[in-house]
Short mmCIF file of C-alpha atoms in Angstrom, two decimals:
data_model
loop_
_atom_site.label_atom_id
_atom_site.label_comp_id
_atom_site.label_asym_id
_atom_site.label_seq_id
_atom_site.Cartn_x
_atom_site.Cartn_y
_atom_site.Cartn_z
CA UNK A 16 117.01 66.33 106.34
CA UNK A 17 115.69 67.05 109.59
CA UNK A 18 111.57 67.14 109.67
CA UNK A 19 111.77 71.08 110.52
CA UNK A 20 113.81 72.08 107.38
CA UNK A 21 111.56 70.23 104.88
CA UNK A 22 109.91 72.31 102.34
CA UNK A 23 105.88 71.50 103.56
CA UNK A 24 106.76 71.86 107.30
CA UNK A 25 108.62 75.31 106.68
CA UNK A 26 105.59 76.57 105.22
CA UNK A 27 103.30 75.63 107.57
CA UNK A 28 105.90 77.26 110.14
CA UNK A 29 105.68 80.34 108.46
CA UNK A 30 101.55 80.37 108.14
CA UNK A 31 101.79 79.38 111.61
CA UNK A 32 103.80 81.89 113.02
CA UNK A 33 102.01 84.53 110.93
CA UNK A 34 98.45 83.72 112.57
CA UNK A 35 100.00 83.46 115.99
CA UNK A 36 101.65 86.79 116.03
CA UNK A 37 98.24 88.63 114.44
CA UNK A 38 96.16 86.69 117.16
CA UNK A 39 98.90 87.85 119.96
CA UNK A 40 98.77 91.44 118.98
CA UNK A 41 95.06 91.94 117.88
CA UNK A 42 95.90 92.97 114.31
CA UNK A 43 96.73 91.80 111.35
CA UNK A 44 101.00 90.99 110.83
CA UNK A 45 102.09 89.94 107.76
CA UNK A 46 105.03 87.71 107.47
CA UNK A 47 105.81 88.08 104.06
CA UNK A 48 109.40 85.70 104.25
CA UNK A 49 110.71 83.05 106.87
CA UNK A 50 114.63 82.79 106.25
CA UNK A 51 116.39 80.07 107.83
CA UNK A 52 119.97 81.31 107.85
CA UNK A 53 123.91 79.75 108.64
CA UNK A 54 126.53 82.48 108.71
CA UNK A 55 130.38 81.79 107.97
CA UNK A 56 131.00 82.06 112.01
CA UNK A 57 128.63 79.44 112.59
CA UNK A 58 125.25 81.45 113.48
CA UNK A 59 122.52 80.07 112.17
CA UNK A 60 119.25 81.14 112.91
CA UNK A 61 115.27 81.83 111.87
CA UNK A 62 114.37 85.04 110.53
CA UNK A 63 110.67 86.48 110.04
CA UNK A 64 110.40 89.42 107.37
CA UNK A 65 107.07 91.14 109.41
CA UNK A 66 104.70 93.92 108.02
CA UNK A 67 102.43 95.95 110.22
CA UNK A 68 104.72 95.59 113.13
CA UNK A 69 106.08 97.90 115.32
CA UNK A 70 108.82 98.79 117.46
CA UNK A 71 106.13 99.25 120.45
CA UNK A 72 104.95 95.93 119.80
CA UNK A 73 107.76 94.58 120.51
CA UNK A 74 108.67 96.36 123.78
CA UNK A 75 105.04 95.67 125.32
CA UNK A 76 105.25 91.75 124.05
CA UNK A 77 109.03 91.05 123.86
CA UNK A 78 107.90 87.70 125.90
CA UNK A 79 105.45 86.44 123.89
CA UNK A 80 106.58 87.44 120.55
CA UNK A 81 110.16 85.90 121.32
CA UNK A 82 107.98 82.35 122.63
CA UNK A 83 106.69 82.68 119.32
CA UNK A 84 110.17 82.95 117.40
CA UNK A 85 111.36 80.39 119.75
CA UNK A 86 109.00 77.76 119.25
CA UNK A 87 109.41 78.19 115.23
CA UNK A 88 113.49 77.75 115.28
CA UNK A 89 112.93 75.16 117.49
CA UNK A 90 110.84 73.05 115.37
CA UNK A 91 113.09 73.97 112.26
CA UNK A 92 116.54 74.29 113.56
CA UNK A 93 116.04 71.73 116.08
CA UNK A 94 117.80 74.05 118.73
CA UNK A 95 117.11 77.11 120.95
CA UNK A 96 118.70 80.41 119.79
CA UNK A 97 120.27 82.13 122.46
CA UNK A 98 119.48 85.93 120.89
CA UNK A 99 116.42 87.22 119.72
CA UNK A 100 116.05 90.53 118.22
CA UNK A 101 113.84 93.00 115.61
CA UNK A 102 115.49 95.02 112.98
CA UNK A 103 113.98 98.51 112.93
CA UNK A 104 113.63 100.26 109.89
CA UNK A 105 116.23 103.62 110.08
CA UNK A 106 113.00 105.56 111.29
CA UNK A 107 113.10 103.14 114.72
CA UNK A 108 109.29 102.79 114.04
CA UNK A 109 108.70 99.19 111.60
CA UNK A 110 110.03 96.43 112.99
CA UNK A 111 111.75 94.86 109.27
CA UNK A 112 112.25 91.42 110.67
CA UNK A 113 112.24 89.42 113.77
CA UNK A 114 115.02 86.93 114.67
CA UNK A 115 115.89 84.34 116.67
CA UNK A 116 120.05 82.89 116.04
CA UNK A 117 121.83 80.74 117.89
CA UNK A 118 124.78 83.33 117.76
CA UNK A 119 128.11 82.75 118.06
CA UNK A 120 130.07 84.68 121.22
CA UNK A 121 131.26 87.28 119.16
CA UNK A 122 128.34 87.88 117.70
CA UNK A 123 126.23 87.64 120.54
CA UNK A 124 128.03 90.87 122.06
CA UNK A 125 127.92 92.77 118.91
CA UNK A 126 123.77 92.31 118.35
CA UNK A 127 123.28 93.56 122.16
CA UNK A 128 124.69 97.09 120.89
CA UNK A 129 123.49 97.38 117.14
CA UNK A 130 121.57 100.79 116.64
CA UNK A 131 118.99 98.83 114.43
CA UNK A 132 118.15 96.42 116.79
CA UNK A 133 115.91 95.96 119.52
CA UNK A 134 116.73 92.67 121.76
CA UNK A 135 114.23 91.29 123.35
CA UNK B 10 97.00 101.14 72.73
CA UNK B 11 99.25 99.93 75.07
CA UNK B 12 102.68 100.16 76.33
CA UNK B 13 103.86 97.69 77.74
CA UNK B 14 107.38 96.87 80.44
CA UNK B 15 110.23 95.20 79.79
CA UNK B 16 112.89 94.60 82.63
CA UNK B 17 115.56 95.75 79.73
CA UNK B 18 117.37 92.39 79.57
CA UNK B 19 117.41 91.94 75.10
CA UNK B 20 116.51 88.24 75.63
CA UNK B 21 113.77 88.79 78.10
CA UNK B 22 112.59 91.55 75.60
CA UNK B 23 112.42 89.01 72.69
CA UNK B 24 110.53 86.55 74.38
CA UNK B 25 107.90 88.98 75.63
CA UNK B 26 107.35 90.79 72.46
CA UNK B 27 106.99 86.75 70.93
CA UNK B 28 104.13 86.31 73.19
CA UNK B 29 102.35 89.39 71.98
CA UNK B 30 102.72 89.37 68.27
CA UNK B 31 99.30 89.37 67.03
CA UNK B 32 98.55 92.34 69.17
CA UNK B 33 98.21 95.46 67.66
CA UNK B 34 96.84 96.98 70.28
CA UNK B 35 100.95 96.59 72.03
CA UNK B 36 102.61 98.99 70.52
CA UNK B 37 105.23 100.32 72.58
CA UNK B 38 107.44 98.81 74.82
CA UNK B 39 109.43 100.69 77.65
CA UNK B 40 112.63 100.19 79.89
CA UNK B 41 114.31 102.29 82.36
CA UNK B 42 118.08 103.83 81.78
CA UNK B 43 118.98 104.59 85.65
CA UNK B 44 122.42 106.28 84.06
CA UNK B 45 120.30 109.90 85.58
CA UNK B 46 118.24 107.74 87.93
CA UNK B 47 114.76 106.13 87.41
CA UNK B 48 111.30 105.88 89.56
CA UNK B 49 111.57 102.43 89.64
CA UNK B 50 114.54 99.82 90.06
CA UNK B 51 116.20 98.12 87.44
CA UNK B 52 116.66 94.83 87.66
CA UNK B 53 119.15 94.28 85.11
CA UNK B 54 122.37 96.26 84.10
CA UNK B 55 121.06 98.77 81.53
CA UNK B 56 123.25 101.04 79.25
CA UNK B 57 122.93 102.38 76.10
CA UNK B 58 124.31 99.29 74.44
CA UNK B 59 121.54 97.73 75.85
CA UNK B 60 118.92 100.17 74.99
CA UNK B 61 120.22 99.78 71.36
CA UNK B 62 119.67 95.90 71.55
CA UNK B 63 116.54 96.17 72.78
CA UNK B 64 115.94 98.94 70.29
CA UNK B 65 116.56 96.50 67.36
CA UNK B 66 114.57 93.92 69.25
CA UNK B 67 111.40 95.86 69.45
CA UNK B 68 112.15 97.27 65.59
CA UNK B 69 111.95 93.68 64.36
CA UNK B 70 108.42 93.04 66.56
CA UNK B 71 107.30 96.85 64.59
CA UNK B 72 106.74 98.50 67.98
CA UNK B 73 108.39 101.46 69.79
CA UNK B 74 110.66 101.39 72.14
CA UNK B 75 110.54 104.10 74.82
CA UNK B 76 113.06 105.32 76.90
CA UNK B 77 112.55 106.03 80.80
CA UNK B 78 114.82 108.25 83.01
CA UNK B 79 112.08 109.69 85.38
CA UNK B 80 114.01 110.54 88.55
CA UNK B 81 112.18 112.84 91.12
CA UNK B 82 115.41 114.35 92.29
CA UNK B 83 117.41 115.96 89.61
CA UNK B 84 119.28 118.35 91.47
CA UNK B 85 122.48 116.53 90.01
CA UNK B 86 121.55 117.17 86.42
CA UNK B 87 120.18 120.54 86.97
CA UNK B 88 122.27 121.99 88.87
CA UNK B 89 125.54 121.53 87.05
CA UNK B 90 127.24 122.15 83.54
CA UNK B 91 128.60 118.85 83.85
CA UNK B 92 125.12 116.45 85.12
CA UNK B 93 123.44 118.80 82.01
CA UNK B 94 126.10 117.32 79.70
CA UNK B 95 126.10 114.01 81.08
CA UNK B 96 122.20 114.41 80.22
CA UNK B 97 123.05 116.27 76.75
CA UNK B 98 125.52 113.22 75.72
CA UNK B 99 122.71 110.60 77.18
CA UNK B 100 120.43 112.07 75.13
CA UNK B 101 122.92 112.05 71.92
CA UNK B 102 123.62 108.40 72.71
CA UNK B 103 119.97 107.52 72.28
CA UNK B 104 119.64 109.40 69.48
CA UNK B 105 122.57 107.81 67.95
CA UNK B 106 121.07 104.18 68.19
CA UNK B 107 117.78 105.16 66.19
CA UNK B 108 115.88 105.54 70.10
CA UNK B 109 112.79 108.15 69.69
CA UNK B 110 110.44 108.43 72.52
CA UNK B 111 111.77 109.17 75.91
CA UNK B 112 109.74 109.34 79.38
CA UNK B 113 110.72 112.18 81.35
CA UNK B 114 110.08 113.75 84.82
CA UNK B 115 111.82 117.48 84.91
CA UNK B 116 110.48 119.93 82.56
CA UNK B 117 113.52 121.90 81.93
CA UNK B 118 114.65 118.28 81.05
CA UNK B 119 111.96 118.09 78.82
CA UNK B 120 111.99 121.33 76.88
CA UNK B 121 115.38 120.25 76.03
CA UNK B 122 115.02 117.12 74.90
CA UNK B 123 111.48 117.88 72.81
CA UNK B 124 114.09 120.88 71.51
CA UNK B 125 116.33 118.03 70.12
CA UNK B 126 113.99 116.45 68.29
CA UNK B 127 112.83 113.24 71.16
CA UNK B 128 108.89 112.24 71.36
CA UNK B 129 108.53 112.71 75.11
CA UNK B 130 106.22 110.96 77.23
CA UNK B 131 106.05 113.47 80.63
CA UNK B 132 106.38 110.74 83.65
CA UNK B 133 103.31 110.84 86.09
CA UNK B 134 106.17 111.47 88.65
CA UNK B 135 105.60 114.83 87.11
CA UNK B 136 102.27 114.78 89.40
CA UNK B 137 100.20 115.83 86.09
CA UNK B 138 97.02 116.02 87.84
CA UNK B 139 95.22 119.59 86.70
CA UNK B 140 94.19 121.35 83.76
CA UNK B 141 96.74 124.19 84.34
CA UNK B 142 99.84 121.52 85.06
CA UNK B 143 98.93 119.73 82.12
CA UNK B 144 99.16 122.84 79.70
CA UNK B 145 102.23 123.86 81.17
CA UNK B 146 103.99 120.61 79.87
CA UNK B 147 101.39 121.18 76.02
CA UNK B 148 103.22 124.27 75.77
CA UNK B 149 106.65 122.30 76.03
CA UNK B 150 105.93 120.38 73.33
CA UNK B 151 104.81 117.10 74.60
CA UNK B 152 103.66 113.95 72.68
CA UNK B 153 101.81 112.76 75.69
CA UNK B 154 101.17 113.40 79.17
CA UNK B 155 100.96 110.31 82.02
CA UNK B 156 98.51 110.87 84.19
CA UNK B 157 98.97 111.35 88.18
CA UNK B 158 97.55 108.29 89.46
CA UNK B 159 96.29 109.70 91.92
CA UNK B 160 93.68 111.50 89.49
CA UNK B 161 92.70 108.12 88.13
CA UNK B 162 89.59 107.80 90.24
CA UNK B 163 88.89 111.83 89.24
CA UNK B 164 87.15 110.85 85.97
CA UNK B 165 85.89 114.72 86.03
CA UNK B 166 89.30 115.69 86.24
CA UNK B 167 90.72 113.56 83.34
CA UNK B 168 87.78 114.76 81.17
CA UNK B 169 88.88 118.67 82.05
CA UNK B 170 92.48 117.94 81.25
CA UNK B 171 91.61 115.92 78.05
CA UNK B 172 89.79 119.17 77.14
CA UNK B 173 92.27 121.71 77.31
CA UNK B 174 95.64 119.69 75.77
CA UNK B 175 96.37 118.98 72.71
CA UNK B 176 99.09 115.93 74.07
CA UNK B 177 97.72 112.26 74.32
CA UNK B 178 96.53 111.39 77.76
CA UNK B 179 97.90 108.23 79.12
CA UNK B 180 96.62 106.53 82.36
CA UNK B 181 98.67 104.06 84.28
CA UNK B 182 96.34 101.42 84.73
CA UNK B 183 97.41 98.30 87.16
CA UNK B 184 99.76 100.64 89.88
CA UNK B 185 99.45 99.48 93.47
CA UNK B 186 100.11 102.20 95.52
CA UNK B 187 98.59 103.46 98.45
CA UNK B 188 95.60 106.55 97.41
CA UNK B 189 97.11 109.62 97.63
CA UNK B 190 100.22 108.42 99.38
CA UNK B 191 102.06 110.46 101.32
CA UNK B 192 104.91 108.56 100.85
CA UNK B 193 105.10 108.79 97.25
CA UNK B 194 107.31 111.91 96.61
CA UNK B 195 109.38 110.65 99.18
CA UNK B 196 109.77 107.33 98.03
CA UNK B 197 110.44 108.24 94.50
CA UNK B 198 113.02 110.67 95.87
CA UNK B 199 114.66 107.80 97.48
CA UNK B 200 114.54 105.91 93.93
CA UNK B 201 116.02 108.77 92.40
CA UNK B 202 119.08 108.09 93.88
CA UNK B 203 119.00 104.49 94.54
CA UNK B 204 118.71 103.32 91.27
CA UNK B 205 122.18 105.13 90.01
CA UNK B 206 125.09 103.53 89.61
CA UNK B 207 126.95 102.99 92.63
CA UNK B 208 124.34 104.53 95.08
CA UNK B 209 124.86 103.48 98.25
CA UNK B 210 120.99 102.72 99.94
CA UNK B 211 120.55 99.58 100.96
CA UNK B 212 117.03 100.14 102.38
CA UNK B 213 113.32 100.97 101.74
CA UNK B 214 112.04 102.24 104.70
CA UNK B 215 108.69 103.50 102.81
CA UNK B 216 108.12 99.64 101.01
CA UNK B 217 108.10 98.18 104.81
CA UNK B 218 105.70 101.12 105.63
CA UNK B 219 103.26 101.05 102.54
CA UNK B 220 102.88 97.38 103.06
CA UNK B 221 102.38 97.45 106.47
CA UNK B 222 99.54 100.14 105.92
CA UNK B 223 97.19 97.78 103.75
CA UNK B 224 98.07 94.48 106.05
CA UNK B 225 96.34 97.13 108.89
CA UNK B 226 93.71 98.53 106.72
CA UNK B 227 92.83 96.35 103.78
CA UNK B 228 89.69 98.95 102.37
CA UNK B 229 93.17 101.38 101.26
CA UNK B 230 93.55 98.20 98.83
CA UNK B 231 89.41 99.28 97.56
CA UNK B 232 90.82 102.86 97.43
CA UNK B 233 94.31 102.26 95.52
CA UNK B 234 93.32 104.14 92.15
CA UNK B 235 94.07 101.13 89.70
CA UNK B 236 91.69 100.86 86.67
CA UNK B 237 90.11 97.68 85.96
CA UNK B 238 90.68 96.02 83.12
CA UNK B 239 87.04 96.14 82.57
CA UNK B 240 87.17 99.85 82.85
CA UNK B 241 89.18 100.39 80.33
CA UNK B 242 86.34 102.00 77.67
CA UNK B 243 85.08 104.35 80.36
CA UNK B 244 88.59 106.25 80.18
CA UNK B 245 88.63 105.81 76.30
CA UNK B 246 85.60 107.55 76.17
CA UNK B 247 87.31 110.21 78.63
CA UNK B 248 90.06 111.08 76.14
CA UNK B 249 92.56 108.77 77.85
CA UNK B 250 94.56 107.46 74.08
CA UNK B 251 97.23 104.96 75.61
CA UNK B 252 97.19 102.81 78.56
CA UNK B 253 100.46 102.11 80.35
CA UNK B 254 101.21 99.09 81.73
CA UNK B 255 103.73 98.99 85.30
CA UNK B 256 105.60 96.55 86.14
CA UNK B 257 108.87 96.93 84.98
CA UNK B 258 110.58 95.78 87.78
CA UNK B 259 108.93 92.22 87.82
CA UNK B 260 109.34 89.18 85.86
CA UNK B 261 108.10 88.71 82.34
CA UNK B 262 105.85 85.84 83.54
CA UNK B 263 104.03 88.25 85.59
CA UNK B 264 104.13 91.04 82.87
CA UNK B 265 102.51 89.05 80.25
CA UNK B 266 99.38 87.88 83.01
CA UNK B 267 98.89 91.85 83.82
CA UNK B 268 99.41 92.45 79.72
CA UNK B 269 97.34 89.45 78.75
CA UNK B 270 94.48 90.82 81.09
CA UNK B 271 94.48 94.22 80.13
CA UNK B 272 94.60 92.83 76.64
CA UNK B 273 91.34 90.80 77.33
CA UNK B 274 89.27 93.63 79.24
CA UNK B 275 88.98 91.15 81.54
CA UNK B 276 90.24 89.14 85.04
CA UNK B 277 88.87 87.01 86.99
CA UNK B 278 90.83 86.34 89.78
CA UNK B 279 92.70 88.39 92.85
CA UNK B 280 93.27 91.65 91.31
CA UNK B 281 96.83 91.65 93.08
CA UNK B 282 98.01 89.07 90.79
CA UNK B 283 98.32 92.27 88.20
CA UNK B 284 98.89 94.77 90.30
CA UNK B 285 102.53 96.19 90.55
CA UNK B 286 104.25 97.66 93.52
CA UNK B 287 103.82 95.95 96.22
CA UNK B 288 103.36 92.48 94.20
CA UNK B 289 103.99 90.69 97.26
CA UNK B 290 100.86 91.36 98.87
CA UNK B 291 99.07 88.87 96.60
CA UNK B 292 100.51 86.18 98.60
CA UNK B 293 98.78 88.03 102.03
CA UNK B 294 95.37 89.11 100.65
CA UNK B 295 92.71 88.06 97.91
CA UNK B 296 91.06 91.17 96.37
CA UNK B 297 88.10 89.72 94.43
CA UNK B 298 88.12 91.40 91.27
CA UNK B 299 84.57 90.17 90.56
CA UNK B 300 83.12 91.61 93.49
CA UNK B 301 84.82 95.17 92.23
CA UNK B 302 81.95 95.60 89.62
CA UNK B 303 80.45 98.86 89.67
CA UNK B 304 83.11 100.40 91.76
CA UNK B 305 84.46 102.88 89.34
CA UNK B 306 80.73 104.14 88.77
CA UNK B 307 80.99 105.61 92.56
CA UNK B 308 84.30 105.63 93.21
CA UNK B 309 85.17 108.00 90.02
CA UNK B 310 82.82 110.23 91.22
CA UNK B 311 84.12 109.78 94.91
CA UNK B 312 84.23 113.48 96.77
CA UNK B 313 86.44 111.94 99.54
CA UNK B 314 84.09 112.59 102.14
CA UNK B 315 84.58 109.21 103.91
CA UNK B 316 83.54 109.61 107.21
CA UNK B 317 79.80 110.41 105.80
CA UNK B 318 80.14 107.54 102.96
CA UNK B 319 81.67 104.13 104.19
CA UNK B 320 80.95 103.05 100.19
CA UNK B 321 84.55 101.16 100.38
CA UNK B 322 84.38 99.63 103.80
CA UNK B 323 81.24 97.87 102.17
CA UNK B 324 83.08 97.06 98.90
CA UNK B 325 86.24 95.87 100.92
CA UNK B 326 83.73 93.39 103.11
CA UNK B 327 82.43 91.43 100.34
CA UNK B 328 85.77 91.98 97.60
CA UNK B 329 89.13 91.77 100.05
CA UNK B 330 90.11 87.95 102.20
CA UNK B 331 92.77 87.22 104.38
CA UNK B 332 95.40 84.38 103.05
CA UNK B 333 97.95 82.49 104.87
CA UNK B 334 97.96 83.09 108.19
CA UNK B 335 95.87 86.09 108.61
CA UNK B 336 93.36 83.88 107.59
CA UNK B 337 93.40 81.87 110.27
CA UNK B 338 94.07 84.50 113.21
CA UNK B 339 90.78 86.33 111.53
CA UNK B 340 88.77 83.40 111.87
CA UNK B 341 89.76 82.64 115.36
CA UNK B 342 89.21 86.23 116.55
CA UNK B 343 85.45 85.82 114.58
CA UNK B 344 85.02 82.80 116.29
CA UNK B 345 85.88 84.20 119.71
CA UNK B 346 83.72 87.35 119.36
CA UNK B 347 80.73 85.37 117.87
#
């Protein structure tokens, strides 16, 4: 098993992550679930369920917020996903979830031009 | 007197009622039926045949079962000859498989079923939370009335209310929800319809929110009108009769710790272990429950003047930690400012 996928270092990930992004924006975000994910097309990717962060977050610190998502797949996944995006709740306010996958072509077009996501 | 949750699985049921069998003080038990919609999910597939199980389960532990269909939207029922008979055949069903009390939202829902003979419980998605609403559902008939929550902190009010019906009062004591949220009706609107058969919503725009609200501003978690299970006298001696348990949406693990608490007038620990909706917030905050002593002595008095009071910032300071994460990017930032 690679050292990113085992159970202790996924948690730490997750704690990790969580402190990082409430330090970043000045406010306490809750990551209440780190999914590590492999879809039947051969995506496979980190996901961050987030509370307490917005949409606006993301647009002002899209950089800094994706070096953050990137630096967690990379220590779990062992790879750099090529998408990164944040779910919005049907209101376009919460951000749900953050993502990083290292998408598959296909897919790669189709997250660019989802209505419930914000790339970044 | 307590009722307690089941998720409605018979098994699950069984095993729960085993762990309280001494207890005399449990002596209902209650499940959702989502055929009409519920205010909570279900977690298991629930019909009648189910109810009936569960019926006979909770017969052979001698308590009561109780029967919840508490949707906030009824416009489907009400509105039609045939969602009325699909409630008039539900209700026939129940009867039918020996079920007696039922806990119910609508009142037009109500009169009709108190008409057929059913002990009814009136939801607090019925927002009971006056003296006048509260004798509107008396005059229907009621066994008992379930408290607004958001009254739960208005000990003056419960007194008034106890005053002028002659229906049990019953408080809900270990909800979670934000005070006086404004996403409740909403929320419960969206359960309405979510929890039917076959409803297509995939998502809870108003769980994200209400989370995200107390991660921001942890003193809303000081202000979320749950009653201590070391409070519990205080509303006995208000007129409150039964105390209701939430949780049925949960595991049976984490019912019998809230039960087991409330049971004990007692917890020492994060409150949020016992509190239900959000549960998953225990995992993001500690909320001291010994450091809560003496709240309900101001709180229940509270005239929501906050700007002039700043009684639960002080509360939240001493009672409410970061976990996890949070932890850490608190200390960092008190570390950099000191």
């Amino acid at each position: 098993m690679p050292p990113g996928l085992r159970p202790s270092s996924l948690v730490k990930v997750r704690k990790q992550v969580e402190s990082n992004l409430s330090s970043l924006l000045g406010k306490p975000v809750g990551v209440l679930q780190l999914t590590v994910f492999a879809m039947p097309c051969g995506c496979v990717g980190v996901s961050l369920e987030t509370r307490n962060l917005v949409k606006e977050d993301v647009e002002v610190f899209g950089p800094k917020i994706k070096e953050l998502v990137r630096s967690a797949a990379r220590r779990i996944l062992e790879d750099k996903p090529n998408v990164y995006y944040a779910r919005l709740a049907p209101s376009g306010y919460d951000v749900v979830s953050v993502t990083g996958r290292v998408a598959c072509d296909e897919c790669r077009e189709e997250l660019e031009d989802a209505a419930d996501l914000l790339t970044f | 007197m307590f009722s307690i949750p089941t998720p409605g699985d018979p098994d699950a049921t069984e095993r729960l009622l085993g762990w309280f069998s001494d207890e005399s003080e449990v002596t209902r038990v209650y499940m959702g039926l989502p055929s009409l919609g519920t205010g909570r999910a279900t977690v298991v597939q629930v019909d009648v045949d189910t109810v009936e199980t569960v019926a006979e389960t909770c017969d052979s532990h001698d308590v009561d079962l109780e029967v919840v269909m508490n949707p906030l939207c009824t416009a489907e029922v009400i509105s039609s000859r045939d969602g009325f008979s699909e409630f008039e055949r539900t209700l026939s069903e129940l009867d039918d498989v020996g079920v007696e009390r039922l806990v119910l939202s609508d009142p037009l829902l109500i009169q009709r079923a108190v008409e057929r003979g059913f002990r009814v419980s009136v939801s607090c998605i019925s927002e009971v939370n006056t003296p006048q609403r509260a004798r509107y559902y008396d005059e229907l008939g009621v066994d008992e009335i379930t408290l607004d929550t958001n009254v739960n902190r208005r000990l003056d009010v419960i007194e008034a209310i106890a005053s002028e019906v002659s229906a049990r009062l019953r408080v809900i004591v270990n909800e979670g929800c934000l005070p006086d949220c404004p996403y409740r009706p909403y929320h419960f609107c969206l359960f309405s319809h979510a929890t039917r058969a076959g409803a297509g919503v995939t998502e809870d725009s108003y769980y994200v929110r209400c989370v995200s609200e107390r991660v921001n501003n942890p003193v809303l978690l000081v202000q979320q009108p749950f009653v201590r299970p070391e409070d519990l006298d205080e509303y006995r001696r208000l007129g409150v009769e039964t105390f209701k348990i939430a949780g049925r949406a949960n595991s049976i693990r984490w019912i019998k710790r809230a039960v087991e608490a409330y049971l004990r007038r007692e917890y020492d620990g994060n409150l949020l272990d016992i509190l239900d909706c959000p549960t998953t917030l225990r995992h993001l905050i500690y909320l001291d429950n010994g450091e809560l002593d003496g709240l309900l002595e101001r709180a229940g008095r509270c005239d929501q003047r906050c700007s002039e009071c700043g009684f639960c910032e002080e509360v939240a300071e001493r009672a409410v930690r970061f976990r996890g994460g949070l932890a850490d990017a608190a200390r960092a930032a008190s570390v950099e400012s000191g």
